[in-house]
mmCIF file of N, CA and C in Angstrom:
data_model
loop_
_atom_site.group_PDB
_atom_site.id
_atom_site.type_symbol
_atom_site.label_atom_id
_atom_site.label_comp_id
_atom_site.label_asym_id
_atom_site.label_seq_id
_atom_site.Cartn_x
_atom_site.Cartn_y
_atom_site.Cartn_z
ATOM 1 N N MET A 1 1.202 45.722 17.703
ATOM 2 C CA MET A 1 1.546 45.107 18.970
ATOM 3 C C MET A 1 3.053 45.213 19.160
ATOM 4 N N ALA A 2 3.467 45.655 20.269
ATOM 5 C CA ALA A 2 4.887 45.828 20.570
ATOM 6 C C ALA A 2 5.551 44.471 20.752
ATOM 7 N N VAL A 3 6.867 44.462 20.601
ATOM 8 C CA VAL A 3 7.634 43.223 20.743
ATOM 9 C C VAL A 3 7.432 42.626 22.129
ATOM 10 N N ASP A 4 7.417 43.459 23.148
ATOM 11 C CA ASP A 4 7.248 42.978 24.522
ATOM 12 C C ASP A 4 5.885 42.312 24.702
ATOM 13 N N ASN A 5 4.846 42.910 24.140
ATOM 14 C CA ASN A 5 3.503 42.332 24.237
ATOM 15 C C ASN A 5 3.421 41.007 23.488
ATOM 16 N N ARG A 6 4.096 40.939 22.338
ATOM 17 C CA ARG A 6 4.101 39.693 21.571
ATOM 18 C C ARG A 6 4.775 38.581 22.348
ATOM 19 N N SER A 7 5.892 38.883 22.985
ATOM 20 C CA SER A 7 6.612 37.889 23.786
ATOM 21 C C SER A 7 5.752 37.411 24.937
ATOM 22 N N THR A 8 5.103 38.339 25.618
ATOM 23 C CA THR A 8 4.239 37.989 26.741
ATOM 24 C C THR A 8 3.070 37.148 26.256
ATOM 25 N N SER A 9 2.489 37.530 25.127
ATOM 26 C CA SER A 9 1.371 36.788 24.562
ATOM 27 C C SER A 9 1.803 35.374 24.177
ATOM 28 N N ALA A 10 2.968 35.239 23.568
ATOM 29 C CA ALA A 10 3.478 33.929 23.168
ATOM 30 C C ALA A 10 3.724 33.049 24.385
ATOM 31 N N LEU A 11 4.295 33.623 25.430
ATOM 32 C CA LEU A 11 4.539 32.853 26.656
ATOM 33 C C LEU A 11 3.225 32.421 27.294
ATOM 34 N N PHE A 12 2.246 33.304 27.295
ATOM 35 C CA PHE A 12 0.946 32.976 27.862
ATOM 36 C C PHE A 12 0.287 31.852 27.070
ATOM 37 N N LYS A 13 0.348 31.952 25.739
ATOM 38 C CA LYS A 13 -0.249 30.917 24.890
ATOM 39 C C LYS A 13 0.454 29.579 25.085
ATOM 40 N N ARG A 14 1.767 29.594 25.216
ATOM 41 C CA ARG A 14 2.511 28.349 25.431
ATOM 42 C C ARG A 14 2.152 27.737 26.775
ATOM 43 N N ALA A 15 2.027 28.550 27.817
ATOM 44 C CA ALA A 15 1.641 28.049 29.139
ATOM 45 C C ALA A 15 0.245 27.437 29.080
ATOM 46 N N GLU A 16 -0.655 28.078 28.361
ATOM 47 C CA GLU A 16 -2.022 27.557 28.202
ATOM 48 C C GLU A 16 -2.001 26.237 27.438
ATOM 49 N N GLN A 17 -1.170 26.167 26.418
ATOM 50 C CA GLN A 17 -1.036 24.942 25.634
ATOM 51 C C GLN A 17 -0.533 23.795 26.505
ATOM 52 N N LEU A 18 0.459 24.048 27.335
ATOM 53 C CA LEU A 18 1.001 23.015 28.224
ATOM 54 C C LEU A 18 -0.028 22.582 29.259
ATOM 55 N N ARG A 19 -0.832 23.520 29.750
ATOM 56 C CA ARG A 19 -1.873 23.181 30.719
ATOM 57 C C ARG A 19 -2.916 22.274 30.061
ATOM 58 N N ARG A 20 -3.309 22.593 28.832
ATOM 59 C CA ARG A 20 -4.287 21.755 28.126
ATOM 60 C C ARG A 20 -3.708 20.366 27.866
ATOM 61 N N TRP A 21 -2.428 20.293 27.542
ATOM 62 C CA TRP A 21 -1.784 18.999 27.302
ATOM 63 C C TRP A 21 -1.803 18.152 28.573
ATOM 64 N N THR A 22 -1.506 18.760 29.698
ATOM 65 C CA THR A 22 -1.496 18.050 30.974
ATOM 66 C C THR A 22 -2.865 17.450 31.263
ATOM 67 N N ASP A 23 -3.918 18.139 30.894
ATOM 68 C CA ASP A 23 -5.280 17.673 31.149
ATOM 69 C C ASP A 23 -5.809 16.746 30.054
ATOM 70 N N SER A 24 -5.075 16.553 28.987
ATOM 71 C CA SER A 24 -5.587 15.808 27.839
ATOM 72 C C SER A 24 -5.541 14.299 28.049
ATOM 73 N N GLU A 25 -6.370 13.603 27.274
ATOM 74 C CA GLU A 25 -6.396 12.139 27.293
ATOM 75 C C GLU A 25 -5.087 11.566 26.747
ATOM 76 N N THR A 26 -4.534 12.215 25.763
ATOM 77 C CA THR A 26 -3.293 11.735 25.159
ATOM 78 C C THR A 26 -2.168 11.689 26.180
ATOM 79 N N ASN A 27 -2.130 12.653 27.056
ATOM 80 C CA ASN A 27 -1.096 12.695 28.085
ATOM 81 C C ASN A 27 -1.261 11.558 29.085
ATOM 82 N N ARG A 28 -2.481 11.074 29.251
ATOM 83 C CA ARG A 28 -2.746 10.016 30.237
ATOM 84 C C ARG A 28 -2.510 8.619 29.677
ATOM 85 N N GLN A 29 -2.351 8.495 28.377
ATOM 86 C CA GLN A 29 -2.153 7.184 27.774
ATOM 87 C C GLN A 29 -0.784 6.634 28.124
ATOM 88 N N GLU A 30 -0.733 5.307 28.138
ATOM 89 C CA GLU A 30 0.536 4.638 28.401
ATOM 90 C C GLU A 30 1.498 4.902 27.257
ATOM 91 N N ILE A 31 2.739 5.075 27.581
ATOM 92 C CA ILE A 31 3.751 5.277 26.548
ATOM 93 C C ILE A 31 4.140 3.910 26.006
ATOM 94 N N SER A 32 3.905 3.724 24.724
ATOM 95 C CA SER A 32 4.268 2.448 24.116
ATOM 96 C C SER A 32 5.607 2.618 23.414
ATOM 97 N N ASN A 33 6.436 1.652 23.601
ATOM 98 C CA ASN A 33 7.753 1.688 22.986
ATOM 99 C C ASN A 33 7.729 0.739 21.796
ATOM 100 N N ASN A 34 7.215 1.225 20.706
ATOM 101 C CA ASN A 34 7.074 0.416 19.506
ATOM 102 C C ASN A 34 8.401 0.397 18.759
ATOM 103 N N LYS A 35 9.135 -0.683 18.936
ATOM 104 C CA LYS A 35 10.464 -0.767 18.327
ATOM 105 C C LYS A 35 10.462 -1.612 17.062
ATOM 106 N N LYS A 36 9.284 -1.767 16.471
ATOM 107 C CA LYS A 36 9.243 -2.509 15.219
ATOM 108 C C LYS A 36 9.989 -1.712 14.164
ATOM 109 N N HIS A 37 10.865 -2.383 13.496
ATOM 110 C CA HIS A 37 11.585 -1.730 12.407
ATOM 111 C C HIS A 37 10.790 -1.971 11.135
ATOM 112 N N ARG A 38 10.287 -0.906 10.583
ATOM 113 C CA ARG A 38 9.498 -1.021 9.373
ATOM 114 C C ARG A 38 10.412 -0.822 8.177
ATOM 115 N N LYS A 39 10.167 -1.626 7.182
ATOM 116 C CA LYS A 39 11.010 -1.566 6.009
ATOM 117 C C LYS A 39 10.127 -1.735 4.778
ATOM 118 N N VAL A 40 10.357 -0.925 3.787
ATOM 119 C CA VAL A 40 9.617 -1.021 2.539
ATOM 120 C C VAL A 40 10.437 -1.862 1.579
ATOM 121 N N ASN A 41 9.800 -2.850 0.984
ATOM 122 C CA ASN A 41 10.474 -3.697 0.007
ATOM 123 C C ASN A 41 9.832 -3.482 -1.357
ATOM 124 N N PHE A 42 10.643 -3.176 -2.347
ATOM 125 C CA PHE A 42 10.161 -2.994 -3.701
ATOM 126 C C PHE A 42 10.517 -4.226 -4.522
ATOM 127 N N SER A 43 9.671 -4.539 -5.483
ATOM 128 C CA SER A 43 9.947 -5.682 -6.353
ATOM 129 C C SER A 43 11.137 -5.350 -7.253
ATOM 130 N N ASP A 44 11.773 -6.405 -7.762
ATOM 131 C CA ASP A 44 12.911 -6.190 -8.660
ATOM 132 C C ASP A 44 12.482 -5.429 -9.911
ATOM 133 N N GLY A 45 11.258 -5.685 -10.369
ATOM 134 C CA GLY A 45 10.758 -4.980 -11.545
ATOM 135 C C GLY A 45 10.647 -3.486 -11.308
ATOM 136 N N CYS A 46 10.168 -3.126 -10.143
ATOM 137 C CA CYS A 46 10.032 -1.712 -9.784
ATOM 138 C C CYS A 46 11.409 -1.055 -9.690
ATOM 139 N N ILE A 47 12.340 -1.748 -9.084
ATOM 140 C CA ILE A 47 13.705 -1.224 -8.959
ATOM 141 C C ILE A 47 14.350 -1.118 -10.337
ATOM 142 N N PHE A 48 14.085 -2.114 -11.188
ATOM 143 C CA PHE A 48 14.626 -2.102 -12.550
ATOM 144 C C PHE A 48 14.132 -0.878 -13.319
ATOM 145 N N LEU A 49 12.829 -0.612 -13.264
ATOM 146 C CA LEU A 49 12.272 0.547 -13.969
ATOM 147 C C LEU A 49 12.846 1.856 -13.437
ATOM 148 N N ALA A 50 12.974 1.956 -12.130
ATOM 149 C CA ALA A 50 13.525 3.176 -11.530
ATOM 150 C C ALA A 50 14.990 3.359 -11.914
ATOM 151 N N SER A 51 15.739 2.264 -11.942
ATOM 152 C CA SER A 51 17.157 2.337 -12.310
ATOM 153 C C SER A 51 17.325 2.761 -13.764
ATOM 154 N N CYS A 52 16.471 2.233 -14.632
ATOM 155 C CA CYS A 52 16.529 2.626 -16.043
ATOM 156 C C CYS A 52 16.182 4.098 -16.203
ATOM 157 N N ALA A 53 15.157 4.544 -15.514
ATOM 158 C CA ALA A 53 14.738 5.946 -15.610
ATOM 159 C C ALA A 53 15.823 6.879 -15.087
ATOM 160 N N ALA A 54 16.567 6.419 -14.076
ATOM 161 C CA ALA A 54 17.622 7.244 -13.490
ATOM 162 C C ALA A 54 18.935 7.138 -14.260
ATOM 163 N N GLY A 55 19.011 6.174 -15.178
ATOM 164 C CA GLY A 55 20.242 5.996 -15.940
ATOM 165 C C GLY A 55 21.344 5.321 -15.144
ATOM 166 N N ASP A 56 20.965 4.534 -14.150
ATOM 167 C CA ASP A 56 21.936 3.848 -13.290
ATOM 168 C C ASP A 56 22.332 2.522 -13.948
ATOM 169 N N LYS A 57 23.341 2.578 -14.809
ATOM 170 C CA LYS A 57 23.733 1.409 -15.597
ATOM 171 C C LYS A 57 24.217 0.250 -14.736
ATOM 172 N N GLN A 58 24.965 0.547 -13.686
ATOM 173 C CA GLN A 58 25.473 -0.527 -12.820
ATOM 174 C C GLN A 58 24.327 -1.283 -12.151
ATOM 175 N N GLU A 59 23.323 -0.554 -11.667
ATOM 176 C CA GLU A 59 22.188 -1.202 -11.016
ATOM 177 C C GLU A 59 21.369 -1.994 -12.027
ATOM 178 N N VAL A 60 21.214 -1.462 -13.231
ATOM 179 C CA VAL A 60 20.482 -2.170 -14.280
ATOM 180 C C VAL A 60 21.191 -3.479 -14.605
ATOM 181 N N LEU A 61 22.510 -3.424 -14.778
ATOM 182 C CA LEU A 61 23.267 -4.650 -15.071
ATOM 183 C C LEU A 61 23.163 -5.656 -13.932
ATOM 184 N N ARG A 62 23.236 -5.178 -12.696
ATOM 185 C CA ARG A 62 23.125 -6.074 -11.540
ATOM 186 C C ARG A 62 21.765 -6.763 -11.531
ATOM 187 N N LEU A 63 20.710 -6.005 -11.805
ATOM 188 C CA LEU A 63 19.366 -6.579 -11.805
ATOM 189 C C LEU A 63 19.170 -7.553 -12.961
ATOM 190 N N LEU A 64 19.745 -7.237 -14.121
ATOM 191 C CA LEU A 64 19.641 -8.156 -15.253
ATOM 192 C C LEU A 64 20.374 -9.464 -14.965
ATOM 193 N N GLU A 65 21.539 -9.375 -14.336
ATOM 194 C CA GLU A 65 22.276 -10.586 -13.954
ATOM 195 C C GLU A 65 21.491 -11.393 -12.930
ATOM 196 N N LYS A 66 20.715 -10.705 -12.122
ATOM 197 C CA LYS A 66 19.896 -11.356 -11.097
ATOM 198 C C LYS A 66 18.623 -11.964 -11.701
ATOM 199 N N GLY A 67 18.342 -11.632 -12.966
ATOM 200 C CA GLY A 67 17.194 -12.208 -13.650
ATOM 201 C C GLY A 67 15.987 -11.297 -13.753
ATOM 202 N N ALA A 68 16.197 -10.001 -13.685
ATOM 203 C CA ALA A 68 15.082 -9.057 -13.797
ATOM 204 C C ALA A 68 14.452 -9.167 -15.180
ATOM 205 N N ASP A 69 13.152 -9.030 -15.240
ATOM 206 C CA ASP A 69 12.406 -9.113 -16.491
ATOM 207 C C ASP A 69 12.489 -7.775 -17.218
ATOM 208 N N ILE A 70 13.081 -7.784 -18.423
ATOM 209 C CA ILE A 70 13.240 -6.524 -19.159
ATOM 210 C C ILE A 70 11.909 -6.015 -19.705
ATOM 211 N N ASP A 71 10.891 -6.847 -19.698
ATOM 212 C CA ASP A 71 9.573 -6.443 -20.187
ATOM 213 C C ASP A 71 8.660 -5.949 -19.067
ATOM 214 N N THR A 72 9.212 -5.711 -17.895
ATOM 215 C CA THR A 72 8.418 -5.204 -16.774
ATOM 216 C C THR A 72 7.810 -3.868 -17.168
ATOM 217 N N ALA A 73 6.526 -3.698 -16.861
ATOM 218 C CA ALA A 73 5.835 -2.450 -17.188
ATOM 219 C C ALA A 73 5.266 -1.832 -15.917
ATOM 220 N N ASN A 74 5.125 -0.514 -15.936
ATOM 221 C CA ASN A 74 4.516 0.165 -14.790
ATOM 222 C C ASN A 74 2.989 0.126 -14.937
ATOM 223 N N VAL A 75 2.272 0.806 -14.070
ATOM 224 C CA VAL A 75 0.809 0.756 -14.091
ATOM 225 C C VAL A 75 0.225 1.344 -15.373
ATOM 226 N N ASP A 76 0.986 2.179 -16.058
ATOM 227 C CA ASP A 76 0.521 2.768 -17.314
ATOM 228 C C ASP A 76 0.909 1.926 -18.524
ATOM 229 N N GLY A 77 1.584 0.807 -18.283
ATOM 230 C CA GLY A 77 1.993 -0.067 -19.368
ATOM 231 C C GLY A 77 3.303 0.321 -20.015
ATOM 232 N N LEU A 78 4.013 1.267 -19.429
ATOM 233 C CA LEU A 78 5.288 1.701 -19.992
ATOM 234 C C LEU A 78 6.411 0.803 -19.491
ATOM 235 N N THR A 79 7.291 0.415 -20.407
ATOM 236 C CA THR A 79 8.425 -0.431 -20.045
ATOM 237 C C THR A 79 9.671 0.427 -19.890
ATOM 238 N N ALA A 80 10.782 -0.227 -19.562
ATOM 239 C CA ALA A 80 12.047 0.489 -19.382
ATOM 240 C C ALA A 80 12.493 1.147 -20.684
ATOM 241 N N LEU A 81 12.081 0.615 -21.806
ATOM 242 C CA LEU A 81 12.426 1.196 -23.098
ATOM 243 C C LEU A 81 11.849 2.608 -23.235
ATOM 244 N N HIS A 82 10.714 2.849 -22.608
ATOM 245 C CA HIS A 82 10.085 4.173 -22.651
ATOM 246 C C HIS A 82 10.816 5.183 -21.773
ATOM 247 N N ALA A 83 11.562 4.690 -20.809
ATOM 248 C CA ALA A 83 12.274 5.597 -19.896
ATOM 249 C C ALA A 83 13.466 6.119 -20.615
#
């Protein structure tokens, strides 16, 4: 297929795609402005294990001062000592 034919084919396919979108149910739905700010919160134990595994000494010390449990284990039963 020549470059010119490919360009024409791509333009035709895009025009067809836009026509289908215009006729679709999704296009007719109300636009919702969901401004909820989603935030993931991890437990101190999870952060402690990740910090130990990463070798982040400052974060480990901060968490220990905050009262993090040094015996925290992951789902496999591994503690920070294993990291």
